PDB file of N, CA and C in Angstrom:
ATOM      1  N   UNK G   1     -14.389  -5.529  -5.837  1.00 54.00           N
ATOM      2  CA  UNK G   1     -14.364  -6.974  -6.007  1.00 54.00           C
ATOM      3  C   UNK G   1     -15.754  -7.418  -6.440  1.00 54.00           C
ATOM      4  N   UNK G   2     -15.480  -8.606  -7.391  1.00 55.00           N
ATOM      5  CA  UNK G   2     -17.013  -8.778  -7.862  1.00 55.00           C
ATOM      6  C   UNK G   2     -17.194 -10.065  -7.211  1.00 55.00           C
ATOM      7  N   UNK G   3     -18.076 -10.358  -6.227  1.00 53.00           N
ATOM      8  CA  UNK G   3     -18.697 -11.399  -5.152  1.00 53.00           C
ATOM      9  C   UNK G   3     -18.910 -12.581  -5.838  1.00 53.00           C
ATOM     10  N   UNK G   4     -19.262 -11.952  -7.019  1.00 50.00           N
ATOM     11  CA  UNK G   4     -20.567 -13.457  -8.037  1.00 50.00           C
ATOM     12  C   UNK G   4     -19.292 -14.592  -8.358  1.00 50.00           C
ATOM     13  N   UNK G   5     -18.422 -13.857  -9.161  1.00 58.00           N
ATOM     14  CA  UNK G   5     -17.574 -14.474  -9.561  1.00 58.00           C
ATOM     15  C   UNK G   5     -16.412 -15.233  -8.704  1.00 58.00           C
ATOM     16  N   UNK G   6     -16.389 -15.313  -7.163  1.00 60.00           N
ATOM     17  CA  UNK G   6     -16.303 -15.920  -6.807  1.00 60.00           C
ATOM     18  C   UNK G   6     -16.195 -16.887  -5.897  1.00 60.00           C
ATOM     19  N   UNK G   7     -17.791 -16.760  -5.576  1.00 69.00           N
ATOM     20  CA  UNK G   7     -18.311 -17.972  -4.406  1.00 69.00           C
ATOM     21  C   UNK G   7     -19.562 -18.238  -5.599  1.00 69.00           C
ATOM     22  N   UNK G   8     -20.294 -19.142  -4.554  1.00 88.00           N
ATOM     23  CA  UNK G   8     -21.872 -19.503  -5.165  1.00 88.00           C
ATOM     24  C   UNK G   8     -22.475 -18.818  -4.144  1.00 88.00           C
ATOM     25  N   UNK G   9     -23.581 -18.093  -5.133  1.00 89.00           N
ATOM     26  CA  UNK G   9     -24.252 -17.479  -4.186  1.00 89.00           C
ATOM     27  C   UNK G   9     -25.808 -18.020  -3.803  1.00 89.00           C
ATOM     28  N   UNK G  10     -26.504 -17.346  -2.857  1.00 92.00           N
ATOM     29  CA  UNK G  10     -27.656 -17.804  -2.534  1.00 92.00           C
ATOM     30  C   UNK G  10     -28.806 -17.207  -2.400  1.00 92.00           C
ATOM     31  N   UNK G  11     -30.179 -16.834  -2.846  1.00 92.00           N
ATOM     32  CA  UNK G  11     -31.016 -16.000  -3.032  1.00 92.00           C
ATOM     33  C   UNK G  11     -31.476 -15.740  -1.423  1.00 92.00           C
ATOM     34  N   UNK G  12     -31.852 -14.545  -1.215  1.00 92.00           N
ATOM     35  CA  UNK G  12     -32.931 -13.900  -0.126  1.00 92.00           C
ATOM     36  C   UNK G  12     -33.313 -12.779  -0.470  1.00 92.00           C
ATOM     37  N   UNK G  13     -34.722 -12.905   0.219  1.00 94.00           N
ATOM     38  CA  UNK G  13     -35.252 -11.650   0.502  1.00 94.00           C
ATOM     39  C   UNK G  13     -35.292 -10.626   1.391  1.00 94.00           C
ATOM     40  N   UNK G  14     -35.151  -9.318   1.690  1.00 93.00           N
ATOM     41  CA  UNK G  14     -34.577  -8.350   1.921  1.00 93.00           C
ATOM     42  C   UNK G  14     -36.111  -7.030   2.002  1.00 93.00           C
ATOM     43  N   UNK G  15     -36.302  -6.657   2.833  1.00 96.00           N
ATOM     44  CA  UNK G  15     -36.865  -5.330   2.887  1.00 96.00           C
ATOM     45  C   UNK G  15     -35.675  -3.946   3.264  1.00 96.00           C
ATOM     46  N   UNK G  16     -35.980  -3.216   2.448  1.00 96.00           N
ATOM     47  CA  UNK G  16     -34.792  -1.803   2.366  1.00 96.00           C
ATOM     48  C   UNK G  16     -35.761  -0.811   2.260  1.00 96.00           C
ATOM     49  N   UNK G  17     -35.502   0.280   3.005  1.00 97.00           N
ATOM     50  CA  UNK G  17     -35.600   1.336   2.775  1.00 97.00           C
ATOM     51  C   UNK G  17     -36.123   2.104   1.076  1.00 97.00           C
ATOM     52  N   UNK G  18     -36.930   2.688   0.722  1.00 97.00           N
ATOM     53  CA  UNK G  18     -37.050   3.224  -0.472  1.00 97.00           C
ATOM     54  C   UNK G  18     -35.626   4.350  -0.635  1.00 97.00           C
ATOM     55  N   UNK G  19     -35.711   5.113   0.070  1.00 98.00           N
ATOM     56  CA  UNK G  19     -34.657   6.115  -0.031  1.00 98.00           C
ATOM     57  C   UNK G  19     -33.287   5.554   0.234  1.00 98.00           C
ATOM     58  N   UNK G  20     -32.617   4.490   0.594  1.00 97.00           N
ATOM     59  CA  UNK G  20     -31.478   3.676   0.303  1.00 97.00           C
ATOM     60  C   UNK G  20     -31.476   2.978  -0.828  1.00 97.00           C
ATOM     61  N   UNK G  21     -32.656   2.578  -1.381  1.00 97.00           N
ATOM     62  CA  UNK G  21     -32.310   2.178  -2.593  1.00 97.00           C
ATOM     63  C   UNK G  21     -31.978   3.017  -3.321  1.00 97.00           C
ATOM     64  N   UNK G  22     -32.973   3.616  -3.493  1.00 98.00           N
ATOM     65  CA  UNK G  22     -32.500   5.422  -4.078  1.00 98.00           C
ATOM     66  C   UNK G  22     -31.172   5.331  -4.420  1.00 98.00           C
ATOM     67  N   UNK G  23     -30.463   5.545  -3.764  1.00 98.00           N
ATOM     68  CA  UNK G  23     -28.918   5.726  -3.120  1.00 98.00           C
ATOM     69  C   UNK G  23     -27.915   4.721  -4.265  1.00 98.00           C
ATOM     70  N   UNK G  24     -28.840   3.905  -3.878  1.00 97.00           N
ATOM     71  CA  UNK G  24     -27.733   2.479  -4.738  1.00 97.00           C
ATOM     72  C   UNK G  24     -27.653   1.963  -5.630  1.00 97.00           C
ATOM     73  N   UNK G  25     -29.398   2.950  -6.290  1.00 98.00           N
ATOM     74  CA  UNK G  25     -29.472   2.795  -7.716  1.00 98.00           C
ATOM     75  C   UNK G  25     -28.695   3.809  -8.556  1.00 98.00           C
ATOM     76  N   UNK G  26     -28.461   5.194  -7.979  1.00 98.00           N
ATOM     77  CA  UNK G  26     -27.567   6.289  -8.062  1.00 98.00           C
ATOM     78  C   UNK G  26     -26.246   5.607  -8.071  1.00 98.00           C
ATOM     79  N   UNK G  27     -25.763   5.241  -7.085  1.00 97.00           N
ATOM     80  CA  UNK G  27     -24.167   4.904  -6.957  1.00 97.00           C
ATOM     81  C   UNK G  27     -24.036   3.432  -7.721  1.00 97.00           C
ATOM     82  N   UNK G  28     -24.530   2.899  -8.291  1.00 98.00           N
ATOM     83  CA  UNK G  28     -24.472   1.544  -9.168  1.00 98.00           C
ATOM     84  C   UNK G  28     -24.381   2.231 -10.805  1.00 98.00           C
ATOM     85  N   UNK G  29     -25.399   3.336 -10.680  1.00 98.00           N
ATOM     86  CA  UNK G  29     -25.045   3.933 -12.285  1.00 98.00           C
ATOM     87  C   UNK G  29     -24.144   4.555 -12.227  1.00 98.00           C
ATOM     88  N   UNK G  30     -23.548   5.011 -11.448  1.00 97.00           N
ATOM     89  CA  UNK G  30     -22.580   6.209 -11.260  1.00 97.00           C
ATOM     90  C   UNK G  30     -20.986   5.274 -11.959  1.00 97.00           C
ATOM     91  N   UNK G  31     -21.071   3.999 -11.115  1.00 97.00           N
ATOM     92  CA  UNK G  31     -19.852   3.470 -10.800  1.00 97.00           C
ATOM     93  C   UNK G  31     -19.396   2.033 -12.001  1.00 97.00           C
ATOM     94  N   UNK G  32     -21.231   2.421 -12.437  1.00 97.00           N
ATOM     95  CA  UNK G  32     -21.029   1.073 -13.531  1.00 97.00           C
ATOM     96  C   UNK G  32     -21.023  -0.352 -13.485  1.00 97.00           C
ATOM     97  N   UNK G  33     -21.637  -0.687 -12.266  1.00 97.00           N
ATOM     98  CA  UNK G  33     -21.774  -1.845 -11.659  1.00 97.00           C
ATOM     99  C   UNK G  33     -23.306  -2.318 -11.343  1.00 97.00           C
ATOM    100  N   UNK G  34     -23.564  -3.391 -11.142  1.00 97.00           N
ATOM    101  CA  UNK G  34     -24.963  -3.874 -10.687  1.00 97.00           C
ATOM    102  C   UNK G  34     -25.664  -3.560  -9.497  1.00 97.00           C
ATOM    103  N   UNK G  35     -26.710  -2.952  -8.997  1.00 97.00           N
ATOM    104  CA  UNK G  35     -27.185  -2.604  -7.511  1.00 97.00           C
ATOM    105  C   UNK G  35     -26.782  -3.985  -6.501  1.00 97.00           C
ATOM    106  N   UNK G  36     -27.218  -5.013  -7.490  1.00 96.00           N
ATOM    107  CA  UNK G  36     -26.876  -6.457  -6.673  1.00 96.00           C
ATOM    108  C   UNK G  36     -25.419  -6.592  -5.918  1.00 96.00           C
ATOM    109  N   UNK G  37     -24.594  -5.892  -7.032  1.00 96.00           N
ATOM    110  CA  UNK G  37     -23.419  -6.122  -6.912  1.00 96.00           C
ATOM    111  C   UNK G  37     -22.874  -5.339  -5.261  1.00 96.00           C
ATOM    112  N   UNK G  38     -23.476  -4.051  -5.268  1.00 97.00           N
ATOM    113  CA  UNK G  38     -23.236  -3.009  -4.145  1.00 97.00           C
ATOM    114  C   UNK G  38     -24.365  -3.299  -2.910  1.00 97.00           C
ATOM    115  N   UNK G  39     -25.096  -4.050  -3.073  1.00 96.00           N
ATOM    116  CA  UNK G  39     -26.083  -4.772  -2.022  1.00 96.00           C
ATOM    117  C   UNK G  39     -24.551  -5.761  -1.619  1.00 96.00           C
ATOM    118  N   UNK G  40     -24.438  -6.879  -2.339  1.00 95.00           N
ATOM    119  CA  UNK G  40     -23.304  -7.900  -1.807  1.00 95.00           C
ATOM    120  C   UNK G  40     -22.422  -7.634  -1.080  1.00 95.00           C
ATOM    121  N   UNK G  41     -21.757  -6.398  -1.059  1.00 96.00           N
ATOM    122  CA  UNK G  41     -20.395  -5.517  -0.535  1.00 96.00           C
ATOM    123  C   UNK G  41     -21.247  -5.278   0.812  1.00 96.00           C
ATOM    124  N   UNK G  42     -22.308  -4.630   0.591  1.00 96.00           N
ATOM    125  CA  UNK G  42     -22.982  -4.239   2.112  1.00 96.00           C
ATOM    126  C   UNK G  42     -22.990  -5.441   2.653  1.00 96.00           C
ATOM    127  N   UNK G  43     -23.565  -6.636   2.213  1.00 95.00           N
ATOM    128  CA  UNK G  43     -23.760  -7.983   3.296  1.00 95.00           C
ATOM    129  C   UNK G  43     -22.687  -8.412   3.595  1.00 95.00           C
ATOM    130  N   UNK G  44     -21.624  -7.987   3.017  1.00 95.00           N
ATOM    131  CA  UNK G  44     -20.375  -8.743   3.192  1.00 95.00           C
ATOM    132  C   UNK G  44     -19.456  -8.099   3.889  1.00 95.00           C
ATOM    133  N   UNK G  45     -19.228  -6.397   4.289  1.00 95.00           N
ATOM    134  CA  UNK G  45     -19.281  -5.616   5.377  1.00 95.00           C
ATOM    135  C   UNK G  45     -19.971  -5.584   6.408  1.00 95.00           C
ATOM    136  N   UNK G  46     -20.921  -5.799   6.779  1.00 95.00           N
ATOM    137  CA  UNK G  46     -21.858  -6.334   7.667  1.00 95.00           C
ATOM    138  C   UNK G  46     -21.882  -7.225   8.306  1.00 95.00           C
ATOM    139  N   UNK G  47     -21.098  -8.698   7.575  1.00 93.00           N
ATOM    140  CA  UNK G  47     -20.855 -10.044   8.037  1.00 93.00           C
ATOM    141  C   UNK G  47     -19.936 -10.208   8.848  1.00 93.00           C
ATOM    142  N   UNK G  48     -18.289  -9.722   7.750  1.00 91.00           N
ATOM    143  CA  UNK G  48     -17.710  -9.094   8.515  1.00 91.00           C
ATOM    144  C   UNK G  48     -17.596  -8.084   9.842  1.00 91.00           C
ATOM    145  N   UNK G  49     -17.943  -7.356  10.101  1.00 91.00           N
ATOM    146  CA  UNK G  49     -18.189  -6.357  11.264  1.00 91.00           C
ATOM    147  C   UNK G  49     -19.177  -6.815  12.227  1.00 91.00           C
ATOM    148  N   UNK G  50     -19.679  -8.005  12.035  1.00 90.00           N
ATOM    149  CA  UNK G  50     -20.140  -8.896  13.181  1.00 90.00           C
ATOM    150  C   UNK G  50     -19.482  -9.996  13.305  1.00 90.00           C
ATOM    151  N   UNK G  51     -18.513 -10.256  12.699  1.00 87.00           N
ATOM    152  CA  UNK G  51     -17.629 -11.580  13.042  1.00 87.00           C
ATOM    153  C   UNK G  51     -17.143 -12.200  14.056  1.00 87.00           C
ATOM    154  N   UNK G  52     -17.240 -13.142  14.660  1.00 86.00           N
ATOM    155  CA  UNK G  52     -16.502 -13.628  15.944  1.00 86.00           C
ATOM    156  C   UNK G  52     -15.650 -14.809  15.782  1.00 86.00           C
ATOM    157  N   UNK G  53     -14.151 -13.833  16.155  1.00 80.00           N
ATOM    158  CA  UNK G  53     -13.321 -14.575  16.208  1.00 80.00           C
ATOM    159  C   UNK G  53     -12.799 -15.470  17.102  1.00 80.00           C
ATOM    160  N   UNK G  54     -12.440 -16.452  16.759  1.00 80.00           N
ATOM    161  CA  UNK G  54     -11.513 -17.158  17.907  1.00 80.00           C
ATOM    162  C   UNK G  54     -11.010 -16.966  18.980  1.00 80.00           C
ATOM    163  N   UNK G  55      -9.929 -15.961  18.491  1.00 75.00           N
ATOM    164  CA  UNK G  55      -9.308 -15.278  19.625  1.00 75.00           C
ATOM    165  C   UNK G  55      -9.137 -14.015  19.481  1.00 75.00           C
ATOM    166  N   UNK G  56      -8.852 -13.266  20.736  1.00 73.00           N
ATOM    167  CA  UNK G  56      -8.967 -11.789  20.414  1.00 73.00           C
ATOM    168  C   UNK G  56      -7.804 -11.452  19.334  1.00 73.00           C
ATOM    169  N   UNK G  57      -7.606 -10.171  18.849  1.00 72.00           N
ATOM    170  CA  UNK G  57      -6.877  -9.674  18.233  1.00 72.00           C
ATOM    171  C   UNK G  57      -5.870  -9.193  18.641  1.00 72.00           C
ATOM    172  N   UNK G  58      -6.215  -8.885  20.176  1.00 71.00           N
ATOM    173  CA  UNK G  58      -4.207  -8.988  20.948  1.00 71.00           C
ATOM    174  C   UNK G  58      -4.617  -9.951  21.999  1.00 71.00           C
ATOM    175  N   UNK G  59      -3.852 -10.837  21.626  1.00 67.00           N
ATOM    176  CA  UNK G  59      -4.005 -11.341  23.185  1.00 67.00           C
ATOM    177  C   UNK G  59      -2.525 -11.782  23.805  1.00 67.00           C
ATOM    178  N   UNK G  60      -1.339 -10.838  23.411  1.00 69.00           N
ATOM    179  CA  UNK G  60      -0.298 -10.710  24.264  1.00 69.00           C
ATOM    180  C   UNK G  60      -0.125  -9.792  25.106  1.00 69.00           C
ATOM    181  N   UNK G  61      -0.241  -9.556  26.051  1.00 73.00           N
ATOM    182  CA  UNK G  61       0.324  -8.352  26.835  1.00 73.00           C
ATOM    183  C   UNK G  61       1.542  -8.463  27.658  1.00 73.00           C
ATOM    184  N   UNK G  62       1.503  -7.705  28.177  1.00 66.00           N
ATOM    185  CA  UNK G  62       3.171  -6.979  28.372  1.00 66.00           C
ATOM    186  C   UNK G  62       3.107  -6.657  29.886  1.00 66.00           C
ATOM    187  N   UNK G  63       4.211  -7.063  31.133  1.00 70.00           N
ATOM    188  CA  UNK G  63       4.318  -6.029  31.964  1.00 70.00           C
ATOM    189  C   UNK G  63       4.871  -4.709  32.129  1.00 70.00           C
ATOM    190  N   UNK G  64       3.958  -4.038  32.761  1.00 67.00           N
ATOM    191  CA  UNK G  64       4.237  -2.741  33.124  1.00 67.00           C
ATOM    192  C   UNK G  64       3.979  -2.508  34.051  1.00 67.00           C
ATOM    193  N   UNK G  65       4.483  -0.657  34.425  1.00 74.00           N
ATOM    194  CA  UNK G  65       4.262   0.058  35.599  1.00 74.00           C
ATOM    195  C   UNK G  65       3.029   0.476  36.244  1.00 74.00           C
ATOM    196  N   UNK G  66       1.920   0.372  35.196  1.00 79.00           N
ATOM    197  CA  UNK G  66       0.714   0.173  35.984  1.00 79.00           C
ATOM    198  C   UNK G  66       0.243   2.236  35.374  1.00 79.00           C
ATOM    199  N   UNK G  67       1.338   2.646  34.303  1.00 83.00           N
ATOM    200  CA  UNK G  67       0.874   4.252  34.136  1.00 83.00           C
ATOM    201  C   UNK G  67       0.924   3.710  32.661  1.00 83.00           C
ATOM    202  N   UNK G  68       1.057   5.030  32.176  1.00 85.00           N
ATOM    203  CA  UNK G  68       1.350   5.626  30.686  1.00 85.00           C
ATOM    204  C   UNK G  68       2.419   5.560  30.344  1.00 85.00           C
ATOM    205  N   UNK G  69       2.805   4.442  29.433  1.00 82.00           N
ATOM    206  CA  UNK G  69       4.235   4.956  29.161  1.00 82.00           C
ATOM    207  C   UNK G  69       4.791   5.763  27.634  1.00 82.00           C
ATOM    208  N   UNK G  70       5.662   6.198  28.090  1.00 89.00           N
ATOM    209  CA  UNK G  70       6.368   6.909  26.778  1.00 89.00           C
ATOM    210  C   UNK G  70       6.443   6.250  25.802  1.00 89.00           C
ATOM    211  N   UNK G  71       6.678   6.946  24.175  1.00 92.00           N
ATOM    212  CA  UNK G  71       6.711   5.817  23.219  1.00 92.00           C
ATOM    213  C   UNK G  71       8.007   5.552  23.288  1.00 92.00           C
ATOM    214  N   UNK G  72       8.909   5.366  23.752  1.00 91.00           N
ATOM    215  CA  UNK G  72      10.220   5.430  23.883  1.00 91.00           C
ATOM    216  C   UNK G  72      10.241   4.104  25.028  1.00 91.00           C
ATOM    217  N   UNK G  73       9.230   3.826  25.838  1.00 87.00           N
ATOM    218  CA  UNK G  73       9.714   3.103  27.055  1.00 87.00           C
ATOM    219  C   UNK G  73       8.474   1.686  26.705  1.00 87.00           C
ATOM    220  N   UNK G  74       7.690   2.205  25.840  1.00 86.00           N
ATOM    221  CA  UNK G  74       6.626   1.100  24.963  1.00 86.00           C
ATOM    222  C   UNK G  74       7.489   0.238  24.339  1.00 86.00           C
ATOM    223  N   UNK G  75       8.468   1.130  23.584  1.00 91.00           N
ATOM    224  CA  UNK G  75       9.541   0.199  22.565  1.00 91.00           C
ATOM    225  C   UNK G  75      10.043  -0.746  23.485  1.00 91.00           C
ATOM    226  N   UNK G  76      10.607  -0.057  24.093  1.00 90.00           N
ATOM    227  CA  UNK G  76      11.945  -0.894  25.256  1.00 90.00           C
ATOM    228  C   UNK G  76      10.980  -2.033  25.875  1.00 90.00           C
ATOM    229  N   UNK G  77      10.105  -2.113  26.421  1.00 83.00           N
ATOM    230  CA  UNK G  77       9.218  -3.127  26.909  1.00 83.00           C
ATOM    231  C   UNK G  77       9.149  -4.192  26.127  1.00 83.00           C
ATOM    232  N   UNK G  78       8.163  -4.107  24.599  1.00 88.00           N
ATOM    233  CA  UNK G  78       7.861  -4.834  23.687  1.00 88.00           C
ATOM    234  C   UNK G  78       9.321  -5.866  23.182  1.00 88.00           C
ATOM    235  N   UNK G  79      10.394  -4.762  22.766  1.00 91.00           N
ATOM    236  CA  UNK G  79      11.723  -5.530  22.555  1.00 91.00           C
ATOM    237  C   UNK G  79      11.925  -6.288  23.301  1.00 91.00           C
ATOM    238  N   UNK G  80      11.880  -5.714  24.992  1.00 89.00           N
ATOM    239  CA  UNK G  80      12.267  -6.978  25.837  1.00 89.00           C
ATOM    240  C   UNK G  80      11.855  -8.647  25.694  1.00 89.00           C
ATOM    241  N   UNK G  81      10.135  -8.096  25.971  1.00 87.00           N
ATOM    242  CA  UNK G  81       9.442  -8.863  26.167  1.00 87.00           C
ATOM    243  C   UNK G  81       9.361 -10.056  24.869  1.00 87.00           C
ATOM    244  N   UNK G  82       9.996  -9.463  23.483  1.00 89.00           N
ATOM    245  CA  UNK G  82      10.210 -10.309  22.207  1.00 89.00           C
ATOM    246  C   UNK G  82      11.696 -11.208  22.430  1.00 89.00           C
ATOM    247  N   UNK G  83      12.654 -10.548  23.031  1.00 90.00           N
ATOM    248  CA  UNK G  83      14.133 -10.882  23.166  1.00 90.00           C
ATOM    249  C   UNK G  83      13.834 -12.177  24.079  1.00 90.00           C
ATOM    250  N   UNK G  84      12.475 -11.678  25.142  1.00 87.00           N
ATOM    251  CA  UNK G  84      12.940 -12.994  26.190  1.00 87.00           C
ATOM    252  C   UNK G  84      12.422 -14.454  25.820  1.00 87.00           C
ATOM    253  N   UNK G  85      11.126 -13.793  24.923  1.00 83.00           N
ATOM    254  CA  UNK G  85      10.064 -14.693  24.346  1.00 83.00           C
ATOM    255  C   UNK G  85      11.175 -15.951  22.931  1.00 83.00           C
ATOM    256  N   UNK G  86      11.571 -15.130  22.400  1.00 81.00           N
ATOM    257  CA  UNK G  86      12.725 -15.811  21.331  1.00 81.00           C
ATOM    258  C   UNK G  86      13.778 -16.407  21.796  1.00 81.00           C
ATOM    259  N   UNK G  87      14.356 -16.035  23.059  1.00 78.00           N
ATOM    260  CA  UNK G  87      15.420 -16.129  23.400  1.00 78.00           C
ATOM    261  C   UNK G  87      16.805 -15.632  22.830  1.00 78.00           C
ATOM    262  N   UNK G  88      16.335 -14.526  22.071  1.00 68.00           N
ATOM    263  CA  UNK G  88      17.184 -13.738  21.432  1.00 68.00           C
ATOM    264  C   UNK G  88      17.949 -12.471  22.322  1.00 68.00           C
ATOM    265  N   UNK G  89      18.915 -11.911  21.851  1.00 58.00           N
ATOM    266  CA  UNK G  89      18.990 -11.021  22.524  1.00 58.00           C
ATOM    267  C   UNK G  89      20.648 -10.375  21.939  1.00 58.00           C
ATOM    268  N   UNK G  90      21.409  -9.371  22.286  1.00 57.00           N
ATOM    269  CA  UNK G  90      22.299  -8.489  22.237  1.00 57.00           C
ATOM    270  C   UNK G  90      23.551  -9.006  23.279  1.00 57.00           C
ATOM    271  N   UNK G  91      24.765  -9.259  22.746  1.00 50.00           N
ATOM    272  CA  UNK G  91      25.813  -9.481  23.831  1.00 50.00           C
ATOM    273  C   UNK G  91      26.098  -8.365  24.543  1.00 50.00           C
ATOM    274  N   UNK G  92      25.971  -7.857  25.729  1.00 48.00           N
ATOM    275  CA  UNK G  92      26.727  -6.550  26.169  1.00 48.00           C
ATOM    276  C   UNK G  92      28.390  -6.655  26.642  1.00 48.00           C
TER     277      UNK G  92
END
């Protein structure tokens, strides 16, 4: 993905490593792209992977037995726990 094209971007300065640049001046010729361009991907992996979200990323849980369960008895739980949540469910 090319960054420039589409946000606005904003200048800073940056101290790096000599031997990472190295690296990115190698993999920018390699790949045919701008070093700037593969600097951006790093800040923007980086940004990402410190992100704080709202809310966690599960924040449903489930009762259980308090062990390990089978993947077989994981299913059966989750279904339940969706059937009761929807109010859906199976005539027996």
């Amino acid at each position: 993905m090319c960054y420039s094209r589409y946000m606005s971007m904003k200048r800073t300065n940056v101290y790096a490593d000599p031997e990472d640049l190295a690296i990115i001046k190698e993999a920018a010729r390699r790949r045919g792209i701008s070093e700037a361009e593969i600097i951006r991907q790093g800040i923007h992996l980086a940004a990402m992977a410190n992100r704080v979200w709202d809310e966690p990323l599960f924040s449903r849980t489930f009762a259980g037995p308090g062990r390990t369960l089978a993947r077989g008895e994981v299913r059966d739980v989750v279904a339940d726990a969706a059937q009761r949540e929807t109010g859906s469910g199976t005539a027996a």
